[in-house]
Tab-separated table of C-alpha atoms in Angstrom:
chain	number	residue	atom	x	y	z
A	1	MET	CA	37.829	40.084	-12.456
A	2	LEU	CA	37.889	39.528	-8.679
A	3	ARG	CA	41.365	38.000	-8.919
A	4	ILE	CA	42.701	41.114	-10.629
A	5	VAL	CA	41.226	43.422	-7.989
A	6	VAL	CA	42.669	41.316	-5.178
A	7	ALA	CA	46.040	41.123	-6.908
A	8	VAL	CA	46.175	44.898	-7.231
A	9	VAL	CA	45.229	45.400	-3.619
A	10	LEU	CA	47.798	42.883	-2.412
A	11	LEU	CA	50.479	44.433	-4.573
A	12	PHE	CA	50.016	47.912	-3.191
A	13	THR	CA	49.198	47.117	0.419
A	14	LEU	CA	50.010	43.710	1.777
A	15	THR	CA	53.568	43.263	0.540
A	16	PRO	CA	55.001	46.250	2.471
A	17	ALA	CA	53.002	45.402	5.583
A	18	MET	CA	54.000	41.757	5.562
A	19	ALA	CA	57.626	42.719	5.191
A	20	ASP	CA	57.385	44.295	8.633
A	21	ASP	CA	55.018	41.824	10.230
A	22	GLN	CA	54.724	38.186	9.185
A	23	THR	CA	51.946	37.446	11.733
A	24	MET	CA	49.049	39.564	10.416
A	25	THR	CA	45.617	38.182	11.164
A	26	ARG	CA	42.833	37.788	8.606
A	27	THR	CA	40.963	40.665	10.242
A	28	GLU	CA	43.993	42.926	9.903
A	29	VAL	CA	44.432	41.974	6.240
A	30	GLU	CA	40.768	42.683	5.525
A	31	ALA	CA	41.025	46.034	7.283
A	32	ILE	CA	44.032	47.007	5.161
A	33	ILE	CA	42.182	46.012	1.994
A	34	GLU	CA	39.053	47.924	2.958
A	35	ASP	CA	41.089	50.994	3.846
A	36	PHE	CA	43.031	50.856	0.620
A	37	LEU	CA	39.847	50.481	-1.483
A	38	THR	CA	38.243	53.394	0.317
A	39	ARG	CA	41.242	55.706	-0.165
A	40	ASN	CA	42.187	54.572	-3.702
A	41	PRO	CA	39.080	53.589	-5.703
A	42	GLU	CA	40.760	54.687	-8.930
A	43	VAL	CA	43.185	51.743	-8.654
A	44	VAL	CA	40.285	49.275	-8.700
A	45	ILE	CA	38.687	51.129	-11.595
A	46	ARG	CA	41.911	50.929	-13.583
A	47	ALA	CA	42.207	47.239	-12.802
A	48	LEU	CA	38.651	46.583	-13.970
A	49	GLU	CA	39.218	48.607	-17.133
A	50	ALA	CA	42.384	46.651	-17.872
A	51	TRP	CA	40.543	43.379	-17.289
A	52	GLU	CA	37.765	44.453	-19.653
A	53	ARG	CA	40.255	45.420	-22.372
A	54	THR	CA	42.025	42.102	-22.009
A	55	ARG	CA	38.723	40.196	-22.174
A	56	GLU	CA	37.639	42.074	-25.293
A	57	GLU	CA	41.002	41.511	-26.978
A	58	ARG	CA	40.874	37.780	-26.222
A	59	GLU	CA	37.317	37.490	-27.530
A	60	ALA	CA	38.190	39.423	-30.683
A	61	ASP	CA	41.227	37.229	-31.290
A	62	ALA	CA	39.192	34.055	-30.758
A	63	ALA	CA	36.561	35.347	-33.189
A	64	ARG	CA	39.184	36.134	-35.836
A	65	GLN	CA	40.615	32.615	-35.523
A	66	ALA	CA	37.148	31.067	-35.849
A	67	ILE	CA	36.319	33.280	-38.827
A	68	ALA	CA	39.527	32.223	-40.538
A	69	ARG	CA	38.790	28.549	-39.768
A	70	TYR	CA	35.293	28.771	-41.296
A	71	ASP	CA	36.145	31.186	-44.082
A	72	ASP	CA	34.629	29.070	-46.868
A	73	ASP	CA	31.353	28.557	-45.008
A	74	ILE	CA	31.111	32.258	-44.210
A	75	HIS	CA	32.156	33.796	-47.515
A	76	HIS	CA	31.758	31.164	-50.209
A	77	ASP	CA	28.653	29.112	-49.428
A	78	PRO	CA	26.849	28.875	-52.795
A	79	ASP	CA	23.456	28.714	-51.034
A	80	THR	CA	23.935	32.059	-49.246
A	81	PRO	CA	22.338	35.108	-50.895
A	82	TRP	CA	24.499	38.142	-51.543
A	83	GLY	CA	24.346	41.591	-53.107
A	84	GLY	CA	26.596	44.346	-54.356
A	85	ASP	CA	29.890	43.774	-56.136
A	86	PRO	CA	30.573	40.024	-56.538
A	87	ASP	CA	34.308	40.733	-56.558
A	88	GLY	CA	34.207	43.458	-53.910
A	89	GLU	CA	37.233	43.903	-51.699
A	90	ASN	CA	35.029	45.164	-48.865
A	91	VAL	CA	32.953	42.221	-47.661
A	92	ILE	CA	30.195	42.604	-45.077
A	93	VAL	CA	28.518	39.478	-43.757
A	94	GLU	CA	25.387	39.935	-41.662
A	95	PHE	CA	23.675	37.352	-39.438
A	96	PHE	CA	20.161	38.727	-38.922
A	97	ASP	CA	16.566	38.109	-37.934
A	98	TYR	CA	13.736	40.072	-39.554
A	99	GLN	CA	12.028	40.647	-36.201
A	100	CYS	CA	15.219	42.006	-34.611
A	101	GLY	CA	14.877	45.744	-33.975
A	102	TYR	CA	18.626	46.282	-34.063
A	103	CYS	CA	18.853	44.502	-37.412
A	104	ARG	CA	16.232	46.867	-38.772
A	105	LEU	CA	18.096	49.815	-37.283
A	106	SER	CA	21.254	48.741	-39.111
A	107	ALA	CA	19.531	47.991	-42.423
A	108	PRO	CA	19.382	51.469	-44.015
A	109	GLY	CA	23.092	52.033	-43.502
A	110	LEU	CA	23.975	48.583	-44.789
A	111	PHE	CA	21.882	49.008	-47.939
A	112	ALA	CA	23.343	52.462	-48.503
A	113	VAL	CA	26.911	51.116	-48.352
A	114	ARG	CA	25.973	48.267	-50.680
A	115	ASP	CA	24.512	50.664	-53.223
A	116	THR	CA	26.904	53.618	-53.017
A	117	VAL	CA	30.347	52.398	-52.012
A	118	PRO	CA	32.168	50.801	-54.972
A	119	GLY	CA	33.763	47.421	-54.344
A	120	THR	CA	31.375	46.370	-51.555
A	121	LYS	CA	29.800	42.934	-51.295
A	122	VAL	CA	27.118	42.103	-48.734
A	123	ILE	CA	26.458	38.486	-47.748
A	124	TYR	CA	23.092	37.783	-46.118
A	125	LYS	CA	23.060	35.053	-43.466
A	126	GLU	CA	19.463	34.299	-42.535
A	127	PHE	CA	19.618	33.555	-38.786
A	128	PRO	CA	16.074	33.326	-37.394
A	129	ILE	CA	16.256	33.070	-33.614
A	130	LEU	CA	13.174	34.955	-32.423
A	131	GLY	CA	10.465	32.385	-32.917
A	132	GLU	CA	8.174	30.917	-35.537
A	133	ASP	CA	7.427	34.193	-37.311
A	134	SER	CA	11.153	34.782	-37.793
A	135	LEU	CA	11.614	31.273	-39.157
A	136	ARG	CA	8.671	31.699	-41.541
A	137	ALA	CA	10.067	35.006	-42.838
A	138	ALA	CA	13.520	33.510	-43.375
A	139	LYS	CA	12.052	30.607	-45.330
A	140	ALA	CA	10.030	32.976	-47.475
A	141	ALA	CA	13.075	35.130	-48.225
A	142	LEU	CA	15.198	32.141	-49.168
A	143	ALA	CA	12.394	30.754	-51.306
A	144	ALA	CA	12.324	34.054	-53.218
A	145	ARG	CA	15.734	33.128	-54.681
A	146	GLU	CA	13.946	30.676	-56.966
A	147	GLN	CA	12.309	33.664	-58.678
A	148	GLY	CA	15.429	35.821	-58.675
A	149	LEU	CA	13.929	38.342	-56.251
A	150	TYR	CA	15.706	37.621	-52.990
A	151	GLU	CA	17.190	41.084	-52.534
A	152	PRO	CA	14.051	43.115	-53.287
A	153	TYR	CA	12.050	40.901	-50.965
A	154	HIS	CA	14.724	40.884	-48.260
A	155	GLN	CA	14.926	44.663	-48.366
A	156	ALA	CA	11.138	44.992	-48.164
A	157	LEU	CA	11.002	42.566	-45.236
A	158	MET	CA	13.688	44.493	-43.403
A	159	LEU	CA	12.464	48.029	-44.098
A	160	GLU	CA	8.698	47.637	-44.505
A	161	GLY	CA	7.711	44.271	-43.040
A	162	GLU	CA	5.723	44.283	-39.818
A	163	ASP	CA	3.434	41.323	-40.347
A	164	TYR	CA	5.294	38.014	-40.567
A	165	THR	CA	2.249	35.810	-40.637
A	166	GLU	CA	1.704	33.770	-43.797
A	167	ALA	CA	-0.782	36.369	-45.040
A	168	GLY	CA	1.533	39.274	-44.269
A	169	LEU	CA	4.499	37.646	-45.996
A	170	MET	CA	2.448	36.893	-49.088
A	171	ALA	CA	1.082	40.419	-49.290
A	172	LEU	CA	4.556	41.866	-49.215
A	173	ALA	CA	5.777	39.232	-51.697
A	174	HIS	CA	3.001	40.223	-54.117
A	175	ALA	CA	4.045	43.863	-53.758
A	176	VAL	CA	7.594	43.103	-54.953
A	177	GLY	CA	6.412	40.992	-57.881
A	178	LEU	CA	6.717	37.453	-56.565
A	179	ASP	CA	4.399	34.643	-57.591
A	180	THR	CA	2.942	33.957	-54.161
A	181	GLY	CA	1.667	30.487	-55.012
A	182	ARG	CA	5.093	29.395	-56.140
A	183	LEU	CA	6.717	31.139	-53.159
A	184	SER	CA	4.468	29.331	-50.715
A	185	ALA	CA	5.354	25.987	-52.255
A	186	ASP	CA	9.085	26.733	-52.412
A	187	MET	CA	9.133	27.631	-48.714
A	188	ASN	CA	8.640	23.939	-47.950
A	189	ASP	CA	11.821	22.877	-49.751
A	190	PRO	CA	13.806	20.711	-47.293
A	191	ALA	CA	16.983	22.321	-48.604
A	192	ILE	CA	15.938	25.582	-46.970
A	193	GLU	CA	15.534	23.915	-43.595
A	194	ALA	CA	18.922	22.248	-43.993
A	195	TYR	CA	20.552	25.548	-44.953
A	196	LEU	CA	19.135	27.328	-41.899
A	197	GLU	CA	20.400	24.549	-39.655
A	198	ARG	CA	23.876	24.888	-41.175
A	199	THR	CA	23.789	28.605	-40.578
A	200	HIS	CA	22.874	28.123	-36.922
A	201	GLN	CA	25.746	25.674	-36.533
A	202	LEU	CA	28.111	28.112	-38.224
A	203	ALA	CA	27.030	30.975	-35.963
A	204	SER	CA	27.615	28.795	-32.901
A	205	ALA	CA	31.058	27.796	-34.117
A	206	ILE	CA	32.035	31.437	-34.601
A	207	GLY	CA	30.584	32.505	-31.262
A	208	ILE	CA	27.540	34.393	-32.569
A	209	ASN	CA	24.487	34.004	-30.353
A	210	GLY	CA	22.500	37.153	-31.125
A	211	THR	CA	21.467	39.455	-33.918
A	212	PRO	CA	22.643	41.401	-35.678
A	213	ALA	CA	26.227	40.248	-35.960
A	214	PHE	CA	28.490	41.505	-38.702
A	215	ILE	CA	31.735	40.125	-40.051
A	216	ILE	CA	33.476	42.944	-41.874
A	217	ASN	CA	36.708	42.178	-43.666
A	218	GLY	CA	37.428	39.356	-41.240
A	219	ASP	CA	36.517	41.019	-37.924
A	220	LEU	CA	33.400	40.362	-35.864
A	221	TYR	CA	31.151	43.285	-34.897
A	222	PRO	CA	28.247	42.120	-32.696
A	223	GLY	CA	25.295	44.460	-32.322
A	224	ALA	CA	23.718	47.259	-34.323
A	225	ILE	CA	25.779	49.463	-36.618
A	226	ARG	CA	24.235	52.849	-37.284
A	227	PRO	CA	24.151	54.625	-40.666
A	228	GLY	CA	27.522	56.162	-41.384
A	229	ASP	CA	29.421	53.807	-39.111
A	230	PHE	CA	29.845	51.185	-41.843
A	231	GLU	CA	31.955	53.688	-43.786
A	232	THR	CA	34.067	54.368	-40.685
A	233	ILE	CA	34.700	50.651	-40.128
A	234	LEU	CA	35.620	50.231	-43.807
A	235	GLY	CA	37.990	53.192	-43.580
A	236	ILE	CA	36.037	55.283	-46.066
A	237	GLU	CA	36.119	59.062	-45.619
């Protein structure tokens, strides 16, 4: 960023001056720069805006390349829960943590798109990064697959869950019809721990270090997405 600002300043100020005087002192150069910045702050603002656009474009391009490289792990991992249309052309992948407020903010809109927009598939990447309670909740959700109730439990955890202690998780599990004894035992399956480790490695490879993070039709969207914005991203009127 600093290099761009300096380059702009030099381009507009120093080149003409140096053409007339090749013996300018450092103090004189600094005075010219300070004067130019004072009189033309919009030039610096434009330079910073251009730098930010370039940075964002480079990051987006790097993310797209990583997503393409790890396409099978992202979209076709048989251990990853999913919902909606199995053959949907619109594919939304979410990396999330149940204790993440922005994940919970995004949840109603995501579930609405899953349930109301034909041809939409949602892939749920459990990505617990906010401590032991998050890890416990993720294990419980993944264990619920063994009873065929991952989605109802996941949705309850995201929309209703506030207590992620063992007791809180079991109370909510009972409310959605899970056998809590079996769920508690299944949470200790080493395969769940291995899956969560793979997901963390995948997120790191893609450049995801926070929640939520969405991959929508091959593009990365870090941060919360509000209700209604999913349709805009998918190009749905």
